[in-house]
PDB file of N, CA and C in Angstrom:
ATOM      1  N   UNK A 242      19.633  56.250  70.854  1.00 53.00           N
ATOM      2  CA  UNK A 242      19.591  54.813  71.071  1.00 53.00           C
ATOM      3  C   UNK A 242      18.220  54.304  70.604  1.00 53.00           C
ATOM      4  N   UNK A 243      18.220  53.288  69.783  1.00 60.00           N
ATOM      5  CA  UNK A 243      16.968  52.751  69.260  1.00 60.00           C
ATOM      6  C   UNK A 243      16.501  51.579  70.112  1.00 60.00           C
ATOM      7  N   UNK A 244      15.203  51.402  70.120  1.00 56.00           N
ATOM      8  CA  UNK A 244      14.619  50.289  70.871  1.00 56.00           C
ATOM      9  C   UNK A 244      14.875  48.987  70.125  1.00 56.00           C
ATOM     10  N   UNK A 245      15.050  47.888  70.853  1.00 60.00           N
ATOM     11  CA  UNK A 245      15.256  46.606  70.176  1.00 60.00           C
ATOM     12  C   UNK A 245      14.008  46.221  69.389  1.00 60.00           C
ATOM     13  N   UNK A 246      14.251  45.631  68.237  1.00 65.00           N
ATOM     14  CA  UNK A 246      13.102  45.236  67.416  1.00 65.00           C
ATOM     15  C   UNK A 246      12.437  44.011  68.039  1.00 65.00           C
ATOM     16  N   UNK A 247      11.131  44.064  68.079  1.00 57.00           N
ATOM     17  CA  UNK A 247      10.356  42.953  68.637  1.00 57.00           C
ATOM     18  C   UNK A 247       9.591  42.281  67.514  1.00 57.00           C
ATOM     19  N   UNK A 248       9.425  40.981  67.593  1.00 59.00           N
ATOM     20  CA  UNK A 248       8.655  40.303  66.546  1.00 59.00           C
ATOM     21  C   UNK A 248       7.204  40.768  66.589  1.00 59.00           C
ATOM     22  N   UNK A 249       6.533  40.764  65.428  1.00 66.00           N
ATOM     23  CA  UNK A 249       5.135  41.194  65.410  1.00 66.00           C
ATOM     24  C   UNK A 249       4.259  40.247  66.216  1.00 66.00           C
ATOM     25  N   UNK A 250       3.278  40.822  66.889  1.00 68.00           N
ATOM     26  CA  UNK A 250       2.363  39.997  67.690  1.00 68.00           C
ATOM     27  C   UNK A 250       1.303  39.404  66.778  1.00 68.00           C
ATOM     28  N   UNK A 251       0.956  38.186  67.043  1.00 78.00           N
ATOM     29  CA  UNK A 251      -0.061  37.490  66.253  1.00 78.00           C
ATOM     30  C   UNK A 251      -1.378  37.524  67.022  1.00 78.00           C
ATOM     31  N   UNK A 252      -2.192  38.512  66.762  1.00 85.00           N
ATOM     32  CA  UNK A 252      -3.463  38.665  67.460  1.00 85.00           C
ATOM     33  C   UNK A 252      -4.632  38.046  66.706  1.00 85.00           C
ATOM     34  N   UNK A 253      -4.403  37.555  65.498  1.00 84.00           N
ATOM     35  CA  UNK A 253      -5.531  37.083  64.698  1.00 84.00           C
ATOM     36  C   UNK A 253      -6.291  35.919  65.319  1.00 84.00           C
ATOM     37  N   UNK A 254      -5.660  34.998  66.070  1.00 86.00           N
ATOM     38  CA  UNK A 254      -6.476  33.926  66.664  1.00 86.00           C
ATOM     39  C   UNK A 254      -7.520  34.482  67.639  1.00 86.00           C
ATOM     40  N   UNK A 255      -7.145  35.520  68.373  1.00 90.00           N
ATOM     41  CA  UNK A 255      -8.078  36.118  69.325  1.00 90.00           C
ATOM     42  C   UNK A 255      -9.207  36.858  68.604  1.00 90.00           C
ATOM     43  N   UNK A 256      -8.870  37.489  67.508  1.00 90.00           N
ATOM     44  CA  UNK A 256      -9.874  38.212  66.730  1.00 90.00           C
ATOM     45  C   UNK A 256     -10.885  37.239  66.137  1.00 90.00           C
ATOM     46  N   UNK A 257     -10.405  36.146  65.553  1.00 91.00           N
ATOM     47  CA  UNK A 257     -11.309  35.145  64.974  1.00 91.00           C
ATOM     48  C   UNK A 257     -12.201  34.548  66.059  1.00 91.00           C
ATOM     49  N   UNK A 258     -11.614  34.223  67.205  1.00 93.00           N
ATOM     50  CA  UNK A 258     -12.409  33.657  68.302  1.00 93.00           C
ATOM     51  C   UNK A 258     -13.469  34.645  68.775  1.00 93.00           C
ATOM     52  N   UNK A 259     -13.111  35.915  68.899  1.00 95.00           N
ATOM     53  CA  UNK A 259     -14.076  36.921  69.346  1.00 95.00           C
ATOM     54  C   UNK A 259     -15.216  37.084  68.354  1.00 95.00           C
ATOM     55  N   UNK A 260     -14.903  37.092  67.064  1.00 95.00           N
ATOM     56  CA  UNK A 260     -15.948  37.234  66.046  1.00 95.00           C
ATOM     57  C   UNK A 260     -16.884  36.031  66.062  1.00 95.00           C
ATOM     58  N   UNK A 261     -16.322  34.836  66.194  1.00 95.00           N
ATOM     59  CA  UNK A 261     -17.150  33.622  66.232  1.00 95.00           C
ATOM     60  C   UNK A 261     -18.047  33.621  67.468  1.00 95.00           C
ATOM     61  N   UNK A 262     -17.504  34.000  68.612  1.00 96.00           N
ATOM     62  CA  UNK A 262     -18.305  34.056  69.843  1.00 96.00           C
ATOM     63  C   UNK A 262     -19.438  35.073  69.700  1.00 96.00           C
ATOM     64  N   UNK A 263     -19.136  36.233  69.138  1.00 97.00           N
ATOM     65  CA  UNK A 263     -20.178  37.244  68.934  1.00 97.00           C
ATOM     66  C   UNK A 263     -21.272  36.741  67.992  1.00 97.00           C
ATOM     67  N   UNK A 264     -20.880  36.040  66.945  1.00 97.00           N
ATOM     68  CA  UNK A 264     -21.872  35.487  66.020  1.00 97.00           C
ATOM     69  C   UNK A 264     -22.770  34.484  66.740  1.00 97.00           C
ATOM     70  N   UNK A 265     -22.176  33.640  67.585  1.00 96.00           N
ATOM     71  CA  UNK A 265     -22.972  32.675  68.345  1.00 96.00           C
ATOM     72  C   UNK A 265     -23.923  33.383  69.309  1.00 96.00           C
ATOM     73  N   UNK A 266     -23.427  34.427  69.960  1.00 97.00           N
ATOM     74  CA  UNK A 266     -24.260  35.170  70.908  1.00 97.00           C
ATOM     75  C   UNK A 266     -25.411  35.884  70.206  1.00 97.00           C
ATOM     76  N   UNK A 267     -25.209  36.248  68.956  1.00 97.00           N
ATOM     77  CA  UNK A 267     -26.254  36.933  68.204  1.00 97.00           C
ATOM     78  C   UNK A 267     -27.293  35.964  67.636  1.00 97.00           C
ATOM     79  N   UNK A 268     -27.076  34.686  67.855  1.00 97.00           N
ATOM     80  CA  UNK A 268     -28.056  33.699  67.436  1.00 97.00           C
ATOM     81  C   UNK A 268     -27.862  33.150  66.034  1.00 97.00           C
ATOM     82  N   UNK A 269     -26.666  33.300  65.498  1.00 97.00           N
ATOM     83  CA  UNK A 269     -26.410  32.750  64.177  1.00 97.00           C
ATOM     84  C   UNK A 269     -26.507  31.226  64.232  1.00 97.00           C
ATOM     85  N   UNK A 270     -26.945  30.644  63.155  1.00 97.00           N
ATOM     86  CA  UNK A 270     -27.024  29.185  63.053  1.00 97.00           C
ATOM     87  C   UNK A 270     -25.610  28.609  62.990  1.00 97.00           C
ATOM     88  N   UNK A 271     -25.476  27.368  63.426  1.00 95.00           N
ATOM     89  CA  UNK A 271     -24.153  26.718  63.464  1.00 95.00           C
ATOM     90  C   UNK A 271     -23.514  26.688  62.080  1.00 95.00           C
ATOM     91  N   UNK A 272     -24.309  26.452  61.062  1.00 97.00           N
ATOM     92  CA  UNK A 272     -23.775  26.402  59.695  1.00 97.00           C
ATOM     93  C   UNK A 272     -23.211  27.766  59.283  1.00 97.00           C
ATOM     94  N   UNK A 273     -23.893  28.837  59.659  1.00 97.00           N
ATOM     95  CA  UNK A 273     -23.414  30.182  59.330  1.00 97.00           C
ATOM     96  C   UNK A 273     -22.121  30.500  60.075  1.00 97.00           C
ATOM     97  N   UNK A 274     -22.045  30.094  61.331  1.00 96.00           N
ATOM     98  CA  UNK A 274     -20.840  30.348  62.125  1.00 96.00           C
ATOM     99  C   UNK A 274     -19.668  29.561  61.557  1.00 96.00           C
ATOM    100  N   UNK A 275     -19.912  28.335  61.150  1.00 96.00           N
ATOM    101  CA  UNK A 275     -18.856  27.526  60.544  1.00 96.00           C
ATOM    102  C   UNK A 275     -18.358  28.169  59.265  1.00 96.00           C
ATOM    103  N   UNK A 276     -19.278  28.629  58.431  1.00 97.00           N
ATOM    104  CA  UNK A 276     -18.898  29.298  57.185  1.00 97.00           C
ATOM    105  C   UNK A 276     -18.100  30.561  57.475  1.00 97.00           C
ATOM    106  N   UNK A 277     -18.525  31.328  58.461  1.00 96.00           N
ATOM    107  CA  UNK A 277     -17.809  32.538  58.853  1.00 96.00           C
ATOM    108  C   UNK A 277     -16.389  32.210  59.309  1.00 96.00           C
ATOM    109  N   UNK A 278     -16.260  31.228  60.190  1.00 94.00           N
ATOM    110  CA  UNK A 278     -14.945  30.867  60.725  1.00 94.00           C
ATOM    111  C   UNK A 278     -14.013  30.387  59.618  1.00 94.00           C
ATOM    112  N   UNK A 279     -14.514  29.543  58.738  1.00 95.00           N
ATOM    113  CA  UNK A 279     -13.689  29.044  57.634  1.00 95.00           C
ATOM    114  C   UNK A 279     -13.275  30.193  56.724  1.00 95.00           C
ATOM    115  N   UNK A 280     -14.198  31.085  56.434  1.00 96.00           N
ATOM    116  CA  UNK A 280     -13.879  32.233  55.572  1.00 96.00           C
ATOM    117  C   UNK A 280     -12.806  33.112  56.194  1.00 96.00           C
ATOM    118  N   UNK A 281     -12.902  33.363  57.491  1.00 94.00           N
ATOM    119  CA  UNK A 281     -11.901  34.183  58.168  1.00 94.00           C
ATOM    120  C   UNK A 281     -10.531  33.510  58.147  1.00 94.00           C
ATOM    121  N   UNK A 282     -10.501  32.208  58.388  1.00 92.00           N
ATOM    122  CA  UNK A 282      -9.222  31.493  58.396  1.00 92.00           C
ATOM    123  C   UNK A 282      -8.585  31.453  57.012  1.00 92.00           C
ATOM    124  N   UNK A 283      -9.403  31.291  55.975  1.00 94.00           N
ATOM    125  CA  UNK A 283      -8.875  31.309  54.606  1.00 94.00           C
ATOM    126  C   UNK A 283      -8.331  32.694  54.275  1.00 94.00           C
ATOM    127  N   UNK A 284      -9.047  33.729  54.673  1.00 92.00           N
ATOM    128  CA  UNK A 284      -8.584  35.094  54.440  1.00 92.00           C
ATOM    129  C   UNK A 284      -7.240  35.335  55.131  1.00 92.00           C
ATOM    130  N   UNK A 285      -7.112  34.884  56.356  1.00 89.00           N
ATOM    131  CA  UNK A 285      -5.856  35.047  57.088  1.00 89.00           C
ATOM    132  C   UNK A 285      -4.731  34.269  56.404  1.00 89.00           C
ATOM    133  N   UNK A 286      -5.034  33.076  55.918  1.00 89.00           N
ATOM    134  CA  UNK A 286      -4.020  32.274  55.225  1.00 89.00           C
ATOM    135  C   UNK A 286      -3.546  32.976  53.954  1.00 89.00           C
ATOM    136  N   UNK A 287      -4.469  33.572  53.220  1.00 91.00           N
ATOM    137  CA  UNK A 287      -4.102  34.279  51.986  1.00 91.00           C
ATOM    138  C   UNK A 287      -3.240  35.496  52.310  1.00 91.00           C
ATOM    139  N   UNK A 288      -3.634  36.249  53.323  1.00 85.00           N
ATOM    140  CA  UNK A 288      -2.858  37.432  53.711  1.00 85.00           C
ATOM    141  C   UNK A 288      -1.466  37.036  54.194  1.00 85.00           C
ATOM    142  N   UNK A 289      -1.393  35.969  54.991  1.00 84.00           N
ATOM    143  CA  UNK A 289      -0.103  35.505  55.492  1.00 84.00           C
ATOM    144  C   UNK A 289       0.782  35.043  54.358  1.00 84.00           C
ATOM    145  N   UNK A 290       0.223  34.290  53.417  1.00 86.00           N
ATOM    146  CA  UNK A 290       1.003  33.811  52.269  1.00 86.00           C
ATOM    147  C   UNK A 290       1.485  34.979  51.422  1.00 86.00           C
ATOM    148  N   UNK A 291       0.648  35.980  51.247  1.00 85.00           N
ATOM    149  CA  UNK A 291       1.057  37.146  50.465  1.00 85.00           C
ATOM    150  C   UNK A 291       2.200  37.889  51.165  1.00 85.00           C
ATOM    151  N   UNK A 292       2.142  37.942  52.484  1.00 79.00           N
ATOM    152  CA  UNK A 292       3.208  38.589  53.244  1.00 79.00           C
ATOM    153  C   UNK A 292       4.520  37.854  53.141  1.00 79.00           C
ATOM    154  N   UNK A 293       4.469  36.524  53.101  1.00 73.00           N
ATOM    155  CA  UNK A 293       5.694  35.735  52.995  1.00 73.00           C
ATOM    156  C   UNK A 293       6.309  35.868  51.601  1.00 73.00           C
ATOM    157  N   UNK A 294       5.490  36.085  50.589  1.00 68.00           N
ATOM    158  CA  UNK A 294       6.000  36.221  49.225  1.00 68.00           C
ATOM    159  C   UNK A 294       6.741  37.534  49.021  1.00 68.00           C
ATOM    160  N   UNK A 295       6.460  38.527  49.854  1.00 67.00           N
ATOM    161  CA  UNK A 295       7.119  39.827  49.719  1.00 67.00           C
ATOM    162  C   UNK A 295       8.515  39.815  50.308  1.00 67.00           C
ATOM    163  N   UNK A 296       8.809  38.906  51.171  1.00 57.00           N
ATOM    164  CA  UNK A 296      10.116  38.896  51.846  1.00 57.00           C
ATOM    165  C   UNK A 296      11.188  38.239  51.028  1.00 57.00           C
TER     166      UNK A 296
END
């Protein structure tokens, strides 16, 4: 008997938030944190779009 298939969990919002919080705690300037957050979100968008193109 096989286990029912479950949809994939979307953990990326938590990962991005954790990275941004760590950058702030390390004393990064606001401009650097903004650049980091935007870069991470763009990377996630590209990966997500690439995944949708494979289906």
